[in-house]
């Protein structure tokens, strides 16, 4: 029997932040995007469980952003 293992990335959550943020890269002040990404282990091309989760906060115009930890992500998500 042959098992086919793999990994694929998925966007789990994506939302616009309530607070406006200034981007020093493109010089615009906008509501940045909060995104939660996860890498899933897959078996026969079906996602089974997440191996790694990443949280990012980025500018919707130039996509310049910062990685966040889970705590920072949840704070921003709740509008702080
Ligand atoms: Zn920008």
PDB file of N, CA, C and O and ligand atoms in Angstrom:
ATOM      1  N   UNK A   1       0.837  -1.197   0.000  1.00  0.00           N
ATOM      2  CA  UNK A   1       0.000   0.000   0.000  1.00  0.00           C
ATOM      3  C   UNK A   1       0.883   1.262   0.000  1.00  0.00           C
ATOM      4  O   UNK A   1       1.861   1.338   0.718  1.00  0.00           O
ATOM      5  N   UNK A   2       0.524   2.221  -0.789  1.00  0.00           N
ATOM      6  CA  UNK A   2       1.309   3.451  -0.888  1.00  0.00           C
ATOM      7  C   UNK A   2       0.549   4.608  -0.241  1.00  0.00           C
ATOM      8  O   UNK A   2      -0.628   4.827  -0.532  1.00  0.00           O
ATOM      9  N   UNK A   3       1.249   5.293   0.654  1.00  0.00           N
ATOM     10  CA  UNK A   3       0.667   6.476   1.293  1.00  0.00           C
ATOM     11  C   UNK A   3       1.276   7.726   0.664  1.00  0.00           C
ATOM     12  O   UNK A   3       2.487   7.778   0.481  1.00  0.00           O
ATOM     13  N   UNK A   4       0.463   8.655   0.334  1.00  0.00           N
ATOM     14  CA  UNK A   4       0.987   9.906  -0.217  1.00  0.00           C
ATOM     15  C   UNK A   4       0.797  11.017   0.822  1.00  0.00           C
ATOM     16  O   UNK A   4      -0.329  11.401   1.138  1.00  0.00           O
ATOM     17  N   UNK A   5       1.942  11.474   1.353  1.00  0.00           N
ATOM     18  CA  UNK A   5       1.902  12.549   2.341  1.00  0.00           C
ATOM     19  C   UNK A   5       2.304  13.862   1.689  1.00  0.00           C
ATOM     20  O   UNK A   5       3.107  13.874   0.752  1.00  0.00           O
ATOM     21  N   UNK A   6       1.772  14.934   2.212  1.00  0.00           N
ATOM     22  CA  UNK A   6       2.156  16.238   1.683  1.00  0.00           C
ATOM     23  C   UNK A   6       1.841  17.310   2.691  1.00  0.00           C
ATOM     24  O   UNK A   6       1.470  17.024   3.827  1.00  0.00           O
ATOM     25  N   UNK A   7       2.006  18.535   2.269  1.00  0.00           N
ATOM     26  CA  UNK A   7       1.679  19.665   3.132  1.00  0.00           C
ATOM     27  C   UNK A   7       1.139  20.770   2.251  1.00  0.00           C
ATOM     28  O   UNK A   7       1.598  20.962   1.127  1.00  0.00           O
ATOM     29  N   UNK A   8       0.121  21.451   2.734  1.00  0.00           N
ATOM     30  CA  UNK A   8      -0.354  22.599   1.977  1.00  0.00           C
ATOM     31  C   UNK A   8      -0.762  23.751   2.883  1.00  0.00           C
ATOM     32  O   UNK A   8      -1.144  23.554   4.022  1.00  0.00           O
ATOM     33  N   UNK A   9      -0.618  24.935   2.352  1.00  0.00           N
ATOM     34  CA  UNK A   9      -0.911  26.154   3.104  1.00  0.00           C
ATOM     35  C   UNK A   9      -2.337  26.620   2.841  1.00  0.00           C
ATOM     36  O   UNK A   9      -2.807  26.579   1.715  1.00  0.00           O
ATOM     37  N   UNK A  10      -2.966  27.057   3.899  1.00  0.00           N
ATOM     38  CA  UNK A  10      -4.337  27.547   3.772  1.00  0.00           C
ATOM     39  C   UNK A  10      -4.499  28.827   4.571  1.00  0.00           C
ATOM     40  O   UNK A  10      -3.908  28.968   5.640  1.00  0.00           O
ATOM     41  N   UNK A  11      -5.351  29.717   4.075  1.00  0.00           N
ATOM     42  CA  UNK A  11      -5.711  30.902   4.850  1.00  0.00           C
ATOM     43  C   UNK A  11      -6.900  30.487   5.705  1.00  0.00           C
ATOM     44  O   UNK A  11      -7.939  30.090   5.195  1.00  0.00           O
ATOM     45  N   UNK A  12      -6.714  30.511   7.008  1.00  0.00           N
ATOM     46  CA  UNK A  12      -7.765  30.055   7.922  1.00  0.00           C
ATOM     47  C   UNK A  12      -8.725  31.195   8.257  1.00  0.00           C
ATOM     48  O   UNK A  12      -9.939  31.018   8.288  1.00  0.00           O
ATOM     49  N   UNK A  13      -8.165  32.368   8.516  1.00  0.00           N
ATOM     50  CA  UNK A  13      -8.970  33.540   8.848  1.00  0.00           C
ATOM     51  C   UNK A  13      -8.376  34.758   8.174  1.00  0.00           C
ATOM     52  O   UNK A  13      -7.165  34.861   8.059  1.00  0.00           O
ATOM     53  N   UNK A  14      -9.251  35.674   7.761  1.00  0.00           N
ATOM     54  CA  UNK A  14      -8.763  36.906   7.162  1.00  0.00           C
ATOM     55  C   UNK A  14      -9.777  37.985   7.460  1.00  0.00           C
ATOM     56  O   UNK A  14     -10.969  37.790   7.249  1.00  0.00           O
ATOM     57  N   UNK A  15      -9.318  39.096   8.002  1.00  0.00           N
ATOM     58  CA  UNK A  15     -10.244  40.196   8.276  1.00  0.00           C
ATOM     59  C   UNK A  15      -9.513  41.523   8.259  1.00  0.00           C
ATOM     60  O   UNK A  15      -8.291  41.579   8.405  1.00  0.00           O
ATOM     61  N   UNK A  16     -10.284  42.578   8.072  1.00  0.00           N
ATOM     62  CA  UNK A  16      -9.704  43.904   8.079  1.00  0.00           C
ATOM     63  C   UNK A  16      -9.664  44.398   9.520  1.00  0.00           C
ATOM     64  O   UNK A  16     -10.606  44.191  10.281  1.00  0.00           O
ATOM     65  N   UNK A  17      -8.567  45.022   9.889  1.00  0.00           N
ATOM     66  CA  UNK A  17      -8.386  45.532  11.241  1.00  0.00           C
ATOM     67  C   UNK A  17      -9.263  46.761  11.469  1.00  0.00           C
ATOM     68  O   UNK A  17      -9.550  47.496  10.548  1.00  0.00           O
ATOM     69  N   UNK A  18      -9.695  46.972  12.722  1.00  0.00           N
ATOM     70  CA  UNK A  18     -10.537  48.130  13.041  1.00  0.00           C
ATOM     71  C   UNK A  18      -9.729  49.416  13.134  1.00  0.00           C
ATOM     72  O   UNK A  18     -10.239  50.500  12.931  1.00  0.00           O
ATOM     73  N   UNK A  19      -8.466  49.253  13.511  1.00  0.00           N
ATOM     74  CA  UNK A  19      -7.616  50.421  13.726  1.00  0.00           C
ATOM     75  C   UNK A  19      -6.787  50.705  12.476  1.00  0.00           C
ATOM     76  O   UNK A  19      -6.235  49.791  11.870  1.00  0.00           O
ATOM     77  N   UNK A  20      -6.704  51.993  12.131  1.00  0.00           N
ATOM     78  CA  UNK A  20      -5.890  52.359  10.982  1.00  0.00           C
ATOM     79  C   UNK A  20      -4.420  52.353  11.341  1.00  0.00           C
ATOM     80  O   UNK A  20      -4.043  52.699  12.454  1.00  0.00           O
ATOM     81  N   UNK A  21      -3.639  51.940  10.397  1.00  0.00           N
ATOM     82  CA  UNK A  21      -2.206  51.779  10.625  1.00  0.00           C
ATOM     83  C   UNK A  21      -1.461  52.501   9.503  1.00  0.00           C
ATOM     84  O   UNK A  21      -1.892  52.483   8.355  1.00  0.00           O
ATOM     85  N   UNK A  22      -0.354  53.126   9.865  1.00  0.00           N
ATOM     86  CA  UNK A  22       0.418  53.806   8.833  1.00  0.00           C
ATOM     87  C   UNK A  22       1.488  52.877   8.290  1.00  0.00           C
ATOM     88  O   UNK A  22       2.192  52.224   9.037  1.00  0.00           O
ATOM     89  N   UNK A  23       1.584  52.831   6.973  1.00  0.00           N
ATOM     90  CA  UNK A  23       2.581  51.973   6.344  1.00  0.00           C
ATOM     91  C   UNK A  23       3.756  52.836   5.887  1.00  0.00           C
ATOM     92  O   UNK A  23       3.578  53.767   5.111  1.00  0.00           O
ATOM     93  N   UNK A  24       4.944  52.510   6.397  1.00  0.00           N
ATOM     94  CA  UNK A  24       6.131  53.281   6.036  1.00  0.00           C
ATOM     95  C   UNK A  24       6.701  52.852   4.694  1.00  0.00           C
ATOM     96  O   UNK A  24       7.590  53.468   4.156  1.00  0.00           O
ATOM     97  N   UNK A  25       6.148  51.804   4.167  1.00  0.00           N
ATOM     98  CA  UNK A  25       6.633  51.292   2.898  1.00  0.00           C
ATOM     99  C   UNK A  25       5.989  52.028   1.720  1.00  0.00           C
ATOM    100  O   UNK A  25       6.666  52.477   0.815  1.00  0.00           O
ATOM    101  N   UNK A  26       4.653  52.192   1.759  1.00  0.00           N
ATOM    102  CA  UNK A  26       3.967  52.873   0.654  1.00  0.00           C
ATOM    103  C   UNK A  26       3.395  54.220   1.076  1.00  0.00           C
ATOM    104  O   UNK A  26       2.778  54.910   0.277  1.00  0.00           O
ATOM    105  N   UNK A  27       3.580  54.570   2.380  1.00  0.00           N
ATOM    106  CA  UNK A  27       3.153  55.865   2.896  1.00  0.00           C
ATOM    107  C   UNK A  27       1.650  56.102   2.875  1.00  0.00           C
ATOM    108  O   UNK A  27       1.189  57.222   2.675  1.00  0.00           O
ATOM    109  N   UNK A  28       0.879  55.071   3.098  1.00  0.00           N
ATOM    110  CA  UNK A  28      -0.572  55.196   3.173  1.00  0.00           C
ATOM    111  C   UNK A  28      -1.042  54.805   4.567  1.00  0.00           C
ATOM    112  O   UNK A  28      -0.410  53.976   5.222  1.00  0.00           O
ATOM    113  N   UNK A  29      -2.151  55.410   4.991  1.00  0.00           N
ATOM    114  CA  UNK A  29      -2.751  55.020   6.263  1.00  0.00           C
ATOM    115  C   UNK A  29      -4.084  54.354   5.963  1.00  0.00           C
ATOM    116  O   UNK A  29      -4.989  54.978   5.433  1.00  0.00           O
ATOM    117  N   UNK A  30      -4.165  53.076   6.239  1.00  0.00           N
ATOM    118  CA  UNK A  30      -5.370  52.299   5.930  1.00  0.00           C
ATOM    119  C   UNK A  30      -5.628  51.271   7.021  1.00  0.00           C
ATOM    120  O   UNK A  30      -4.840  51.120   7.942  1.00  0.00           O
ATOM    121  N   UNK A  31      -6.728  50.568   6.879  1.00  0.00           N
ATOM    122  CA  UNK A  31      -7.024  49.460   7.779  1.00  0.00           C
ATOM    123  C   UNK A  31      -6.269  48.246   7.252  1.00  0.00           C
ATOM    124  O   UNK A  31      -6.542  47.779   6.146  1.00  0.00           O
ATOM    125  N   UNK A  32      -5.323  47.784   8.028  1.00  0.00           N
ATOM    126  CA  UNK A  32      -4.492  46.663   7.599  1.00  0.00           C
ATOM    127  C   UNK A  32      -5.263  45.346   7.691  1.00  0.00           C
ATOM    128  O   UNK A  32      -6.307  45.266   8.328  1.00  0.00           O
ATOM    129  N   UNK A  33      -4.715  44.347   7.061  1.00  0.00           N
ATOM    130  CA  UNK A  33      -5.350  43.025   7.035  1.00  0.00           C
ATOM    131  C   UNK A  33      -4.713  42.115   8.084  1.00  0.00           C
ATOM    132  O   UNK A  33      -3.497  42.064   8.213  1.00  0.00           O
ATOM    133  N   UNK A  34      -5.556  41.414   8.796  1.00  0.00           N
ATOM    134  CA  UNK A  34      -5.093  40.408   9.754  1.00  0.00           C
ATOM    135  C   UNK A  34      -5.335  39.051   9.106  1.00  0.00           C
ATOM    136  O   UNK A  34      -6.442  38.771   8.654  1.00  0.00           O
ATOM    137  N   UNK A  35      -4.322  38.244   9.086  1.00  0.00           N
ATOM    138  CA  UNK A  35      -4.488  36.953   8.436  1.00  0.00           C
ATOM    139  C   UNK A  35      -3.868  35.827   9.250  1.00  0.00           C
ATOM    140  O   UNK A  35      -2.798  35.975   9.829  1.00  0.00           O
ATOM    141  N   UNK A  36      -4.589  34.740   9.308  1.00  0.00           N
ATOM    142  CA  UNK A  36      -4.094  33.550   9.997  1.00  0.00           C
ATOM    143  C   UNK A  36      -3.907  32.472   8.931  1.00  0.00           C
ATOM    144  O   UNK A  36      -4.835  32.144   8.199  1.00  0.00           O
ATOM    145  N   UNK A  37      -2.693  31.979   8.855  1.00  0.00           N
ATOM    146  CA  UNK A  37      -2.353  30.942   7.875  1.00  0.00           C
ATOM    147  C   UNK A  37      -1.964  29.675   8.597  1.00  0.00           C
ATOM    148  O   UNK A  37      -1.346  29.736   9.651  1.00  0.00           O
ATOM    149  N   UNK A  38      -2.264  28.563   8.017  1.00  0.00           N
ATOM    150  CA  UNK A  38      -1.814  27.310   8.621  1.00  0.00           C
ATOM    151  C   UNK A  38      -1.292  26.381   7.550  1.00  0.00           C
ATOM    152  O   UNK A  38      -1.803  26.358   6.433  1.00  0.00           O
ATOM    153  N   UNK A  39      -0.251  25.651   7.911  1.00  0.00           N
ATOM    154  CA  UNK A  39       0.249  24.609   7.025  1.00  0.00           C
ATOM    155  C   UNK A  39      -0.353  23.304   7.517  1.00  0.00           C
ATOM    156  O   UNK A  39      -0.206  22.943   8.683  1.00  0.00           O
ATOM    157  N   UNK A  40      -1.073  22.636   6.633  1.00  0.00           N
ATOM    158  CA  UNK A  40      -1.723  21.382   6.991  1.00  0.00           C
ATOM    159  C   UNK A  40      -0.963  20.189   6.442  1.00  0.00           C
ATOM    160  O   UNK A  40      -0.476  20.226   5.309  1.00  0.00           O
ATOM    161  N   UNK A  41      -0.906  19.167   7.242  1.00  0.00           N
ATOM    162  CA  UNK A  41      -0.361  17.901   6.758  1.00  0.00           C
ATOM    163  C   UNK A  41      -1.485  17.260   5.954  1.00  0.00           C
ATOM    164  O   UNK A  41      -2.650  17.314   6.352  1.00  0.00           O
ATOM    165  N   UNK A  42      -1.143  16.709   4.823  1.00  0.00           N
ATOM    166  CA  UNK A  42      -2.184  16.073   4.038  1.00  0.00           C
ATOM    167  C   UNK A  42      -1.834  14.628   3.719  1.00  0.00           C
ATOM    168  O   UNK A  42      -0.678  14.248   3.628  1.00  0.00           O
ATOM    169  N   UNK A  43      -2.870  13.856   3.594  1.00  0.00           N
ATOM    170  CA  UNK A  43      -2.727  12.446   3.256  1.00  0.00           C
ATOM    171  C   UNK A  43      -3.652  12.203   2.072  1.00  0.00           C
ATOM    172  O   UNK A  43      -4.844  12.508   2.145  1.00  0.00           O
ATOM    173  N   UNK A  44      -3.096  11.736   0.998  1.00  0.00           N
ATOM    174  CA  UNK A  44      -3.851  11.567  -0.252  1.00  0.00           C
ATOM    175  C   UNK A  44      -4.521  12.879  -0.676  1.00  0.00           C
ATOM    176  O   UNK A  44      -5.681  12.902  -1.082  1.00  0.00           O
ATOM    177  N   UNK A  45      -3.784  13.972  -0.505  1.00  0.00           N
ATOM    178  CA  UNK A  45      -4.215  15.311  -0.911  1.00  0.00           C
ATOM    179  C   UNK A  45      -5.390  15.860  -0.103  1.00  0.00           C
ATOM    180  O   UNK A  45      -6.035  16.815  -0.483  1.00  0.00           O
ATOM    181  N   UNK A  46      -5.683  15.240   1.031  1.00  0.00           N
ATOM    182  CA  UNK A  46      -6.741  15.754   1.898  1.00  0.00           C
ATOM    183  C   UNK A  46      -6.075  16.303   3.163  1.00  0.00           C
ATOM    184  O   UNK A  46      -5.285  15.598   3.794  1.00  0.00           O
ATOM    185  N   UNK A  47      -6.392  17.543   3.525  1.00  0.00           N
ATOM    186  CA  UNK A  47      -5.793  18.145   4.719  1.00  0.00           C
ATOM    187  C   UNK A  47      -6.259  17.412   5.968  1.00  0.00           C
ATOM    188  O   UNK A  47      -7.453  17.215   6.170  1.00  0.00           O
ATOM    189  N   UNK A  48      -5.314  16.997   6.778  1.00  0.00           N
ATOM    190  CA  UNK A  48      -5.659  16.208   7.955  1.00  0.00           C
ATOM    191  C   UNK A  48      -5.589  17.027   9.234  1.00  0.00           C
ATOM    192  O   UNK A  48      -6.547  17.105   9.984  1.00  0.00           O
ATOM    193  N   UNK A  49      -4.428  17.622   9.494  1.00  0.00           N
ATOM    194  CA  UNK A  49      -4.295  18.443  10.705  1.00  0.00           C
ATOM    195  C   UNK A  49      -3.249  19.531  10.476  1.00  0.00           C
ATOM    196  O   UNK A  49      -2.348  19.363   9.666  1.00  0.00           O
ATOM    197  N   UNK A  50      -3.381  20.657  11.183  1.00  0.00           N
ATOM    198  CA  UNK A  50      -2.406  21.738  11.000  1.00  0.00           C
ATOM    199  C   UNK A  50      -1.079  21.429  11.697  1.00  0.00           C
ATOM    200  O   UNK A  50      -1.066  20.925  12.818  1.00  0.00           O
ATOM    201  N   UNK A  51       0.032  21.703  11.030  1.00  0.00           N
ATOM    202  CA  UNK A  51       1.353  21.487  11.611  1.00  0.00           C
ATOM    203  C   UNK A  51       1.862  22.803  12.191  1.00  0.00           C
ATOM    204  O   UNK A  51       2.482  22.843  13.225  1.00  0.00           O
ATOM    205  N   UNK A  52       1.611  23.868  11.456  1.00  0.00           N
ATOM    206  CA  UNK A  52       2.191  25.149  11.812  1.00  0.00           C
ATOM    207  C   UNK A  52       1.187  26.254  11.537  1.00  0.00           C
ATOM    208  O   UNK A  52       0.518  26.249  10.496  1.00  0.00           O
ATOM    209  N   UNK A  53       1.068  27.206  12.451  1.00  0.00           N
ATOM    210  CA  UNK A  53       0.143  28.328  12.272  1.00  0.00           C
ATOM    211  C   UNK A  53       0.935  29.630  12.282  1.00  0.00           C
ATOM    212  O   UNK A  53       1.854  29.779  13.076  1.00  0.00           O
ATOM    213  N   UNK A  54       0.606  30.519  11.374  1.00  0.00           N
ATOM    214  CA  UNK A  54       1.285  31.809  11.307  1.00  0.00           C
ATOM    215  C   UNK A  54       0.246  32.916  11.358  1.00  0.00           C
ATOM    216  O   UNK A  54      -0.847  32.772  10.817  1.00  0.00           O
ATOM    217  N   UNK A  55       0.607  34.002  12.008  1.00  0.00           N
ATOM    218  CA  UNK A  55      -0.282  35.155  12.105  1.00  0.00           C
ATOM    219  C   UNK A  55       0.434  36.338  11.477  1.00  0.00           C
ATOM    220  O   UNK A  55       1.578  36.617  11.828  1.00  0.00           O
ATOM    221  N   UNK A  56      -0.214  36.998  10.558  1.00  0.00           N
ATOM    222  CA  UNK A  56       0.403  38.161   9.933  1.00  0.00           C
ATOM    223  C   UNK A  56      -0.544  39.351   9.875  1.00  0.00           C
ATOM    224  O   UNK A  56      -1.756  39.201   9.819  1.00  0.00           O
ATOM    225  N   UNK A  57       0.052  40.508   9.898  1.00  0.00           N
ATOM    226  CA  UNK A  57      -0.663  41.779   9.854  1.00  0.00           C
ATOM    227  C   UNK A  57      -0.008  42.556   8.724  1.00  0.00           C
ATOM    228  O   UNK A  57       1.187  42.815   8.770  1.00  0.00           O
ATOM    229  N   UNK A  58      -0.753  42.878   7.681  1.00  0.00           N
ATOM    230  CA  UNK A  58      -0.104  43.534   6.552  1.00  0.00           C
ATOM    231  C   UNK A  58      -0.949  44.611   5.896  1.00  0.00           C
ATOM    232  O   UNK A  58      -2.168  44.659   6.018  1.00  0.00           O
ATOM    233  N   UNK A  59      -0.238  45.449   5.180  1.00  0.00           N
ATOM    234  CA  UNK A  59      -0.827  46.564   4.453  1.00  0.00           C
ATOM    235  C   UNK A  59      -1.542  46.027   3.209  1.00  0.00           C
ATOM    236  O   UNK A  59      -0.962  45.273   2.447  1.00  0.00           O
ATOM    237  N   UNK A  60      -2.820  46.406   2.987  1.00  0.00           N
ATOM    238  CA  UNK A  60      -3.551  45.874   1.832  1.00  0.00           C
ATOM    239  C   UNK A  60      -3.070  46.457   0.499  1.00  0.00           C
ATOM    240  O   UNK A  60      -3.372  45.919  -0.553  1.00  0.00           O
ATOM    241  N   UNK A  61      -2.313  47.551   0.548  1.00  0.00           N
ATOM    242  CA  UNK A  61      -1.868  48.202  -0.682  1.00  0.00           C
ATOM    243  C   UNK A  61      -0.579  47.582  -1.218  1.00  0.00           C
ATOM    244  O   UNK A  61      -0.510  47.162  -2.365  1.00  0.00           O
ATOM    245  N   UNK A  62       0.443  47.514  -0.374  1.00  0.00           N
ATOM    246  CA  UNK A  62       1.725  47.006  -0.868  1.00  0.00           C
ATOM    247  C   UNK A  62       2.089  45.639  -0.280  1.00  0.00           C
ATOM    248  O   UNK A  62       3.110  45.070  -0.631  1.00  0.00           O
ATOM    249  N   UNK A  63       1.248  45.133   0.626  1.00  0.00           N
ATOM    250  CA  UNK A  63       1.464  43.821   1.257  1.00  0.00           C
ATOM    251  C   UNK A  63       2.714  43.756   2.137  1.00  0.00           C
ATOM    252  O   UNK A  63       3.223  42.678   2.408  1.00  0.00           O
ATOM    253  N   UNK A  64       3.174  44.914   2.558  1.00  0.00           N
ATOM    254  CA  UNK A  64       4.281  44.964   3.504  1.00  0.00           C
ATOM    255  C   UNK A  64       3.676  44.656   4.877  1.00  0.00           C
ATOM    256  O   UNK A  64       2.641  45.189   5.230  1.00  0.00           O
ATOM    257  N   UNK A  65       4.287  43.779   5.645  1.00  0.00           N
ATOM    258  CA  UNK A  65       3.665  43.440   6.917  1.00  0.00           C
ATOM    259  C   UNK A  65       4.591  42.889   7.959  1.00  0.00           C
ATOM    260  O   UNK A  65       5.798  42.806   7.763  1.00  0.00           O
ATOM    261  N   UNK A  66       4.002  42.535   9.082  1.00  0.00           N
ATOM    262  CA  UNK A  66       4.752  42.001  10.209  1.00  0.00           C
ATOM    263  C   UNK A  66       4.151  40.676  10.667  1.00  0.00           C
ATOM    264  O   UNK A  66       2.935  40.555  10.735  1.00  0.00           O
ATOM    265  N   UNK A  67       4.998  39.760  11.069  1.00  0.00           N
ATOM    266  CA  UNK A  67       4.453  38.541  11.682  1.00  0.00           C
ATOM    267  C   UNK A  67       4.029  38.850  13.116  1.00  0.00           C
ATOM    268  O   UNK A  67       4.612  39.713  13.772  1.00  0.00           O
ATOM    269  N   UNK A  68       2.997  38.224  13.596  1.00  0.00           N
ATOM    270  CA  UNK A  68       2.519  38.441  14.961  1.00  0.00           C
ATOM    271  C   UNK A  68       2.522  37.112  15.697  1.00  0.00           C
ATOM    272  O   UNK A  68       2.502  36.060  15.070  1.00  0.00           O
ATOM    273  N   UNK A  69       2.510  37.183  17.033  1.00  0.00           N
ATOM    274  CA  UNK A  69       2.272  35.946  17.762  1.00  0.00           C
ATOM    275  C   UNK A  69       0.768  35.855  18.030  1.00  0.00           C
ATOM    276  O   UNK A  69       0.023  36.784  17.763  1.00  0.00           O
ATOM    277  N   UNK A  70       0.337  34.740  18.555  1.00  0.00           N
ATOM    278  CA  UNK A  70      -1.090  34.499  18.736  1.00  0.00           C
ATOM    279  C   UNK A  70      -1.757  35.538  19.630  1.00  0.00           C
ATOM    280  O   UNK A  70      -2.866  35.986  19.368  1.00  0.00           O
ATOM    281  N   UNK A  71      -1.033  35.950  20.661  1.00  0.00           N
ATOM    282  CA  UNK A  71      -1.557  36.929  21.610  1.00  0.00           C
ATOM    283  C   UNK A  71      -1.794  38.288  20.930  1.00  0.00           C
ATOM    284  O   UNK A  71      -2.848  38.899  21.069  1.00  0.00           O
ATOM    285  N   UNK A  72      -0.778  38.730  20.164  1.00  0.00           N
ATOM    286  CA  UNK A  72      -0.891  40.014  19.457  1.00  0.00           C
ATOM    287  C   UNK A  72      -2.020  39.961  18.432  1.00  0.00           C
ATOM    288  O   UNK A  72      -2.761  40.920  18.241  1.00  0.00           O
ATOM    289  N   UNK A  73      -2.144  38.831  17.788  1.00  0.00           N
ATOM    290  CA  UNK A  73      -3.179  38.638  16.777  1.00  0.00           C
ATOM    291  C   UNK A  73      -4.568  38.774  17.398  1.00  0.00           C
ATOM    292  O   UNK A  73      -5.424  39.483  16.885  1.00  0.00           O
ATOM    293  N   UNK A  74      -4.771  38.105  18.521  1.00  0.00           N
ATOM    294  CA  UNK A  74      -6.074  38.160  19.184  1.00  0.00           C
ATOM    295  C   UNK A  74      -6.402  39.551  19.696  1.00  0.00           C
ATOM    296  O   UNK A  74      -7.559  39.970  19.647  1.00  0.00           O
ATOM    297  N   UNK A  75      -5.398  40.283  20.156  1.00  0.00           N
ATOM    298  CA  UNK A  75      -5.621  41.647  20.619  1.00  0.00           C
ATOM    299  C   UNK A  75      -6.074  42.530  19.470  1.00  0.00           C
ATOM    300  O   UNK A  75      -7.021  43.291  19.584  1.00  0.00           O
ATOM    301  N   UNK A  76      -5.389  42.423  18.347  1.00  0.00           N
ATOM    302  CA  UNK A  76      -5.728  43.247  17.179  1.00  0.00           C
ATOM    303  C   UNK A  76      -7.090  42.865  16.627  1.00  0.00           C
ATOM    304  O   UNK A  76      -7.849  43.695  16.181  1.00  0.00           O
ATOM    305  N   UNK A  77      -7.385  41.589  16.668  1.00  0.00           N
ATOM    306  CA  UNK A  77      -8.649  41.069  16.170  1.00  0.00           C
ATOM    307  C   UNK A  77      -9.820  41.650  16.958  1.00  0.00           C
ATOM    308  O   UNK A  77     -10.889  41.911  16.424  1.00  0.00           O
ATOM    309  N   UNK A  78      -9.606  41.852  18.253  1.00  0.00           N
ATOM    310  CA  UNK A  78     -10.646  42.399  19.104  1.00  0.00           C
ATOM    311  C   UNK A  78     -10.656  43.926  19.141  1.00  0.00           C
ATOM    312  O   UNK A  78     -11.358  44.515  19.934  1.00  0.00           O
ATOM    313  N   UNK A  79      -9.840  44.517  18.304  1.00  0.00           N
ATOM    314  CA  UNK A  79      -9.880  45.968  18.162  1.00  0.00           C
ATOM    315  C   UNK A  79      -9.023  46.761  19.129  1.00  0.00           C
ATOM    316  O   UNK A  79      -9.301  47.921  19.374  1.00  0.00           O
ATOM    317  N   UNK A  80      -7.984  46.165  19.699  1.00  0.00           N
ATOM    318  CA  UNK A  80      -7.092  46.886  20.612  1.00  0.00           C
ATOM    319  C   UNK A  80      -5.803  47.300  19.925  1.00  0.00           C
ATOM    320  O   UNK A  80      -5.384  46.635  19.001  1.00  0.00           O
TER     321      UNK A  80
HETATM  322 ZN1  LIG B   1       1.930  49.713   2.346  1.00  0.00          ZN
END
